[in-house]
PDB file of C-alpha atoms in Angstrom:
ATOM      1  CA  LEU K 899      90.736 -69.169 -21.338  1.00  0.00           C
ATOM      2  CA  ALA K 900      89.886 -67.736 -24.756  1.00  0.00           C
ATOM      3  CA  GLN K 901      87.785 -70.702 -25.865  1.00  0.00           C
ATOM      4  CA  ALA K 902      84.198 -69.617 -26.496  1.00  0.00           C
ATOM      5  CA  GLY K 903      82.745 -72.726 -24.846  1.00  0.00           C
ATOM      6  CA  TRP K 904      84.424 -71.988 -21.524  1.00  0.00           C
ATOM      7  CA  PHE K 905      82.495 -68.749 -21.026  1.00  0.00           C
ATOM      8  CA  GLN K 906      79.194 -70.359 -21.953  1.00  0.00           C
ATOM      9  CA  GLU K 907      79.679 -73.152 -19.422  1.00  0.00           C
ATOM     10  CA  VAL K 908      80.481 -70.837 -16.527  1.00  0.00           C
ATOM     11  CA  SER K 909      77.339 -69.338 -15.047  1.00  0.00           C
ATOM     12  CA  LEU K 910      78.518 -65.937 -13.880  1.00  0.00           C
ATOM     13  CA  SER K 911      76.207 -63.044 -13.280  1.00  0.00           C
ATOM     14  CA  ALA K 912      76.534 -60.160 -15.696  1.00  0.00           C
ATOM     15  CA  TYR K 913      78.218 -58.033 -13.036  1.00  0.00           C
ATOM     16  CA  ALA K 914      80.731 -60.755 -12.132  1.00  0.00           C
ATOM     17  CA  SER K 915      81.449 -61.342 -15.817  1.00  0.00           C
ATOM     18  CA  ALA K 916      82.010 -57.617 -16.292  1.00  0.00           C
ATOM     19  CA  LEU K 917      84.344 -57.521 -13.295  1.00  0.00           C
ATOM     20  CA  LEU K 918      86.290 -60.444 -14.729  1.00  0.00           C
ATOM     21  CA  TYR K 919      86.459 -58.850 -18.178  1.00  0.00           C
ATOM     22  CA  THR K 920      87.499 -55.452 -16.780  1.00  0.00           C
ATOM     23  CA  PHE K 921      90.233 -56.882 -14.593  1.00  0.00           C
ATOM     24  CA  LEU K 922      91.624 -59.288 -17.198  1.00  0.00           C
ATOM     25  CA  ASN K 923      91.519 -56.714 -19.987  1.00  0.00           C
ATOM     26  CA  SER K 924      93.496 -54.192 -17.931  1.00  0.00           C
ATOM     27  CA  LEU K 925      95.942 -56.807 -16.677  1.00  0.00           C
ATOM     28  CA  LEU K 926      96.596 -58.109 -20.180  1.00  0.00           C
ATOM     29  CA  TRP K 927      97.230 -54.593 -21.483  1.00  0.00           C
ATOM     30  CA  LEU K 928      99.714 -54.029 -18.632  1.00  0.00           C
ATOM     31  CA  LEU K 929     101.567 -57.054 -19.965  1.00  0.00           C
ATOM     32  CA  GLY K 930     101.465 -55.705 -23.520  1.00  0.00           C
ATOM     33  CA  ILE K 931      98.748 -58.078 -24.738  1.00  0.00           C
ATOM     34  CA  HIS K 932      95.705 -56.706 -26.581  1.00  0.00           C
ATOM     35  CA  GLY K 933      93.116 -57.658 -23.971  1.00  0.00           C
ATOM     36  CA  ALA K 934      90.018 -56.951 -26.041  1.00  0.00           C
ATOM     37  CA  ASN K 935      91.126 -59.360 -28.762  1.00  0.00           C
ATOM     38  CA  LEU K 936      91.980 -62.166 -26.369  1.00  0.00           C
ATOM     39  CA  LEU K 937      88.805 -61.686 -24.330  1.00  0.00           C
ATOM     40  CA  GLN K 938      86.399 -61.434 -27.255  1.00  0.00           C
ATOM     41  CA  PRO K 939      84.569 -64.636 -26.227  1.00  0.00           C
ATOM     42  CA  LEU K 940      83.782 -63.097 -22.826  1.00  0.00           C
ATOM     43  CA  MET K 941      82.579 -59.886 -24.479  1.00  0.00           C
ATOM     44  CA  THR K 942      80.364 -61.947 -26.787  1.00  0.00           C
ATOM     45  CA  HIS K 943      78.990 -63.726 -23.711  1.00  0.00           C
ATOM     46  CA  LEU K 944      78.246 -60.379 -22.015  1.00  0.00           C
ATOM     47  CA  ASN K 945      76.497 -59.043 -25.115  1.00  0.00           C
ATOM     48  CA  GLU K 946      74.416 -62.209 -25.537  1.00  0.00           C
ATOM     49  CA  MET K 947      73.497 -62.294 -21.839  1.00  0.00           C
ATOM     50  CA  SER K 948      72.512 -58.629 -21.950  1.00  0.00           C
ATOM     51  CA  PHE K 949      70.331 -59.080 -25.015  1.00  0.00           C
ATOM     52  CA  ALA K 950      68.683 -62.260 -23.682  1.00  0.00           C
ATOM     53  CA  THR K 951      67.891 -60.852 -20.237  1.00  0.00           C
ATOM     54  CA  GLY K 952      67.303 -57.205 -21.099  1.00  0.00           C
ATOM     55  CA  GLY K 953      70.274 -56.266 -18.916  1.00  0.00           C
ATOM     56  CA  PHE K 954      72.660 -53.413 -19.509  1.00  0.00           C
ATOM     57  CA  VAL K 955      76.103 -54.914 -18.813  1.00  0.00           C
ATOM     58  CA  ASN K 956      77.530 -55.272 -22.299  1.00  0.00           C
ATOM     59  CA  GLU K 957      80.102 -53.799 -24.685  1.00  0.00           C
ATOM     60  CA  THR K 958      78.227 -50.518 -24.904  1.00  0.00           C
ATOM     61  CA  PHE K 959      78.131 -50.185 -21.099  1.00  0.00           C
ATOM     62  CA  LEU K 960      81.838 -50.966 -20.775  1.00  0.00           C
ATOM     63  CA  GLY K 961      82.818 -48.571 -23.555  1.00  0.00           C
ATOM     64  CA  ALA K 962      80.687 -45.733 -22.252  1.00  0.00           C
ATOM     65  CA  PHE K 963      81.233 -45.978 -18.520  1.00  0.00           C
ATOM     66  CA  VAL K 964      84.206 -48.207 -17.682  1.00  0.00           C
ATOM     67  CA  PHE K 965      87.011 -47.858 -20.245  1.00  0.00           C
ATOM     68  CA  ILE K 966      86.758 -44.109 -20.773  1.00  0.00           C
ATOM     69  CA  GLY K 967      89.861 -43.257 -22.772  1.00  0.00           C
ATOM     70  CA  GLY K 968      90.754 -46.916 -23.357  1.00  0.00           C
ATOM     71  CA  SER K 969      91.923 -49.772 -21.162  1.00  0.00           C
ATOM     72  CA  GLY K 970      92.895 -48.508 -17.731  1.00  0.00           C
ATOM     73  CA  ALA K 971      90.354 -45.677 -18.162  1.00  0.00           C
ATOM     74  CA  THR K 972      93.272 -43.509 -19.227  1.00  0.00           C
ATOM     75  CA  PHE K 973      91.274 -40.383 -20.062  1.00  0.00           C
ATOM     76  CA  SER K 974      91.628 -39.759 -16.330  1.00  0.00           C
ATOM     77  CA  LEU K 975      95.381 -40.249 -16.579  1.00  0.00           C
ATOM     78  CA  ILE K 976      95.601 -37.703 -19.396  1.00  0.00           C
ATOM     79  CA  LEU K 977      93.813 -35.107 -17.276  1.00  0.00           C
ATOM     80  CA  ALA K 978      95.844 -35.981 -14.175  1.00  0.00           C
ATOM     81  CA  ILE K 979      99.054 -35.368 -16.112  1.00  0.00           C
ATOM     82  CA  LEU K 980      97.750 -32.091 -17.532  1.00  0.00           C
ATOM     83  CA  LEU K 981      96.608 -30.890 -14.098  1.00  0.00           C
ATOM     84  CA  PHE K 982      99.501 -32.040 -11.927  1.00  0.00           C
ATOM     85  CA  SER K 983     102.622 -32.770 -13.962  1.00  0.00           C
ATOM     86  CA  LYS K 984     105.292 -30.156 -14.460  1.00  0.00           C
ATOM     87  CA  LYS K 985     107.175 -32.259 -17.032  1.00  0.00           C
ATOM     88  CA  LYS K 986     106.803 -30.706 -20.458  1.00  0.00           C
ATOM     89  CA  ALA K 987     107.267 -34.020 -22.323  1.00  0.00           C
ATOM     90  CA  LEU K 988     104.484 -35.725 -20.345  1.00  0.00           C
ATOM     91  CA  ARG K 989     102.152 -32.794 -20.867  1.00  0.00           C
ATOM     92  CA  LEU K 990     102.873 -32.781 -24.600  1.00  0.00           C
ATOM     93  CA  LEU K 991     102.169 -36.526 -24.797  1.00  0.00           C
ATOM     94  CA  SER K 992      98.901 -35.961 -22.942  1.00  0.00           C
ATOM     95  CA  TYR K 993      97.808 -33.198 -25.302  1.00  0.00           C
ATOM     96  CA  ALA K 994      98.593 -35.439 -28.267  1.00  0.00           C
ATOM     97  CA  SER K 995      96.570 -38.270 -26.696  1.00  0.00           C
ATOM     98  CA  ILE K 996      93.350 -36.302 -26.160  1.00  0.00           C
ATOM     99  CA  PRO K 997      91.783 -36.637 -29.639  1.00  0.00           C
ATOM    100  CA  ILE K 998      92.185 -40.407 -29.826  1.00  0.00           C
ATOM    101  CA  ALA K 999      91.267 -40.850 -26.152  1.00  0.00           C
ATOM    102  CA  PHE K1000      87.781 -39.578 -27.031  1.00  0.00           C
ATOM    103  CA  LEU K1001      87.540 -42.766 -29.121  1.00  0.00           C
ATOM    104  CA  ASN K1002      88.764 -44.945 -26.217  1.00  0.00           C
ATOM    105  CA  ILE K1003      92.119 -45.514 -27.917  1.00  0.00           C
ATOM    106  CA  ASN K1004      95.164 -45.129 -25.718  1.00  0.00           C
ATOM    107  CA  GLU K1005      98.113 -46.839 -27.385  1.00  0.00           C
ATOM    108  CA  LEU K1006      99.962 -43.515 -27.513  1.00  0.00           C
ATOM    109  CA  LEU K1007      99.922 -43.369 -23.707  1.00  0.00           C
ATOM    110  CA  LEU K1008     100.476 -47.099 -23.221  1.00  0.00           C
ATOM    111  CA  PHE K1009     103.698 -47.047 -25.185  1.00  0.00           C
ATOM    112  CA  GLY K1010     104.651 -43.380 -24.792  1.00  0.00           C
ATOM    113  CA  LEU K1011     104.737 -43.108 -21.000  1.00  0.00           C
ATOM    114  CA  PRO K1012     105.177 -46.221 -20.908  1.00  0.00           C
ATOM    115  CA  ILE K1013     102.392 -47.921 -18.973  1.00  0.00           C
ATOM    116  CA  ILE K1014     103.097 -51.448 -20.189  1.00  0.00           C
ATOM    117  CA  LEU K1015     105.257 -53.387 -17.706  1.00  0.00           C
ATOM    118  CA  ASN K1016     105.479 -50.307 -15.473  1.00  0.00           C
ATOM    119  CA  PRO K1017     104.979 -51.279 -11.806  1.00  0.00           C
ATOM    120  CA  ARG K1018     104.137 -47.649 -10.874  1.00  0.00           C
ATOM    121  CA  THR K1019     100.985 -47.727 -12.994  1.00  0.00           C
ATOM    122  CA  LEU K1020      99.827 -51.178 -11.892  1.00  0.00           C
ATOM    123  CA  ILE K1021      97.413 -50.184  -9.120  1.00  0.00           C
ATOM    124  CA  PRO K1022      95.690 -47.205 -10.790  1.00  0.00           C
ATOM    125  CA  PHE K1023      95.539 -48.902 -14.197  1.00  0.00           C
ATOM    126  CA  LEU K1024      93.738 -51.888 -12.663  1.00  0.00           C
ATOM    127  CA  SER K1025      91.643 -50.050 -10.072  1.00  0.00           C
ATOM    128  CA  VAL K1026      90.218 -47.090 -12.031  1.00  0.00           C
ATOM    129  CA  PRO K1027      88.221 -49.247 -14.489  1.00  0.00           C
ATOM    130  CA  LEU K1028      86.984 -51.443 -11.635  1.00  0.00           C
ATOM    131  CA  ILE K1029      85.828 -48.384  -9.687  1.00  0.00           C
ATOM    132  CA  ASN K1030      84.200 -47.022 -12.851  1.00  0.00           C
ATOM    133  CA  LEU K1031      82.361 -50.331 -13.180  1.00  0.00           C
ATOM    134  CA  LEU K1032      81.171 -50.165  -9.578  1.00  0.00           C
ATOM    135  CA  THR K1033      80.025 -46.529  -9.684  1.00  0.00           C
ATOM    136  CA  SER K1034      78.302 -46.948 -13.051  1.00  0.00           C
ATOM    137  CA  TYR K1035      76.598 -50.183 -12.085  1.00  0.00           C
ATOM    138  CA  MET K1036      75.318 -48.594  -8.867  1.00  0.00           C
ATOM    139  CA  ALA K1037      74.153 -45.377 -10.589  1.00  0.00           C
ATOM    140  CA  ILE K1038      72.213 -47.344 -13.182  1.00  0.00           C
ATOM    141  CA  SER K1039      70.885 -49.896 -10.683  1.00  0.00           C
ATOM    142  CA  PHE K1040      69.538 -47.085  -8.478  1.00  0.00           C
ATOM    143  CA  ALA K1041      67.982 -45.472 -11.600  1.00  0.00           C
ATOM    144  CA  TRP K1042      70.033 -42.279 -11.224  1.00  0.00           C
ATOM    145  CA  VAL K1043      71.108 -42.835 -14.819  1.00  0.00           C
ATOM    146  CA  ALA K1044      69.137 -44.552 -17.562  1.00  0.00           C
ATOM    147  CA  ALA K1045      70.420 -48.002 -18.445  1.00  0.00           C
ATOM    148  CA  PRO K1046      71.949 -48.503 -21.861  1.00  0.00           C
ATOM    149  CA  THR K1047      69.392 -50.158 -24.103  1.00  0.00           C
ATOM    150  CA  PRO K1048      70.470 -53.773 -24.765  1.00  0.00           C
ATOM    151  CA  ASP K1049      69.549 -53.642 -28.437  1.00  0.00           C
ATOM    152  CA  ILE K1050      71.795 -50.608 -29.014  1.00  0.00           C
ATOM    153  CA  GLN K1051      75.268 -52.024 -29.515  1.00  0.00           C
ATOM    154  CA  MET K1052      78.035 -49.493 -30.008  1.00  0.00           C
ATOM    155  CA  PRO K1053      81.674 -50.419 -30.424  1.00  0.00           C
ATOM    156  CA  LEU K1054      84.143 -49.467 -27.710  1.00  0.00           C
ATOM    157  CA  ILE K1055      85.548 -46.760 -29.999  1.00  0.00           C
ATOM    158  CA  THR K1056      82.369 -44.687 -30.135  1.00  0.00           C
ATOM    159  CA  LEU K1057      83.036 -41.049 -29.221  1.00  0.00           C
ATOM    160  CA  THR K1058      83.059 -40.402 -25.467  1.00  0.00           C
ATOM    161  CA  GLY K1059      80.005 -38.433 -24.403  1.00  0.00           C
ATOM    162  CA  LEU K1060      78.084 -39.412 -27.504  1.00  0.00           C
ATOM    163  CA  ASN K1061      78.297 -43.120 -26.626  1.00  0.00           C
ATOM    164  CA  ALA K1062      76.631 -42.653 -23.231  1.00  0.00           C
ATOM    165  CA  TYR K1063      74.091 -40.170 -24.562  1.00  0.00           C
ATOM    166  CA  LEU K1064      72.938 -42.372 -27.440  1.00  0.00           C
ATOM    167  CA  ALA K1065      73.098 -45.685 -25.555  1.00  0.00           C
ATOM    168  CA  THR K1066      70.799 -44.383 -22.829  1.00  0.00           C
ATOM    169  CA  ASN K1067      68.236 -42.852 -25.204  1.00  0.00           C
ATOM    170  CA  HIS K1068      69.525 -39.294 -24.724  1.00  0.00           C
ATOM    171  CA  ASP K1069      69.971 -39.227 -20.952  1.00  0.00           C
ATOM    172  CA  LEU K1070      72.255 -36.310 -20.083  1.00  0.00           C
ATOM    173  CA  HIS K1071      72.830 -37.918 -16.675  1.00  0.00           C
ATOM    174  CA  ALA K1072      74.804 -40.616 -18.507  1.00  0.00           C
ATOM    175  CA  VAL K1073      77.251 -38.015 -19.765  1.00  0.00           C
ATOM    176  CA  LEU K1074      77.455 -36.586 -16.250  1.00  0.00           C
ATOM    177  CA  LEU K1075      78.242 -40.089 -14.971  1.00  0.00           C
ATOM    178  CA  GLN K1076      81.144 -40.243 -17.421  1.00  0.00           C
ATOM    179  CA  VAL K1077      82.428 -36.928 -16.066  1.00  0.00           C
ATOM    180  CA  VAL K1078      82.134 -38.210 -12.478  1.00  0.00           C
ATOM    181  CA  ASN K1079      84.022 -41.403 -13.382  1.00  0.00           C
ATOM    182  CA  ILE K1080      86.743 -39.389 -15.104  1.00  0.00           C
ATOM    183  CA  ALA K1081      87.059 -37.111 -12.057  1.00  0.00           C
ATOM    184  CA  ILE K1082      87.350 -40.071  -9.689  1.00  0.00           C
ATOM    185  CA  GLY K1083      89.990 -41.565 -11.973  1.00  0.00           C
ATOM    186  CA  VAL K1084      91.941 -38.277 -12.031  1.00  0.00           C
ATOM    187  CA  GLY K1085      92.057 -38.417  -8.241  1.00  0.00           C
ATOM    188  CA  ILE K1086      93.348 -41.991  -8.245  1.00  0.00           C
ATOM    189  CA  TYR K1087      95.912 -41.449 -11.004  1.00  0.00           C
ATOM    190  CA  SER K1088      97.220 -38.315  -9.303  1.00  0.00           C
ATOM    191  CA  LEU K1089      98.081 -40.117  -6.054  1.00  0.00           C
TER     192      LEU K1089
END
C-alpha cells in the first residue's frame, strides 16, 4: 500500500483520496502505527493533484480543517473531556494536551488516555475526522469559506487558527469553520 507507484496508478478524485487518507490515517493510529509516515505517498499524491489542478484538497486542507488537534481530530476530545468529565486525572491530561494540540500533535492523549487499541474510542476517532472532511469540503465547495491556495503548503503542525487563516489568504470564515468542526467533534466525542 505504501508504494508511491500504487497511488499514481489509481485514478481517485481528490475528495475520494482525502477520504481514503483520513480513514486510513486514523485507523493506523488506533493500531499504534504512525499513519502520516506510512501514508506519505498518498499525501504526496494529494499535494501534486492539488497543485496540478488548482484544487484545495491537500496537506494544508487536511491540517487546517480535518485533523484539528492531530489524528482523530482530538482537539474536540480535549474539550469534551474538559466540559463533561468529572475525573480529575482526565481533566489534567486534557489541560496538559492543549498547547501541543494547537500544533496538531496528540501523542499525549493517544498514549495517556489511552486511545490506541481502545474499542471505546474507535467510532469517534474514525468518524470525527471524516465528518470534518465532509463539512469543510462542502463549506469550501459552496464558497462559504475561501479555498486554501494550492501553492501555499503548510505542514500539518502549523498552529491551529493561523493555518486556516493564512492558507485561505486571511479569510476569517476559515477560522470559524475550524471552530464549527471542533464543536461538532465535541458533540460526537461526548456521546
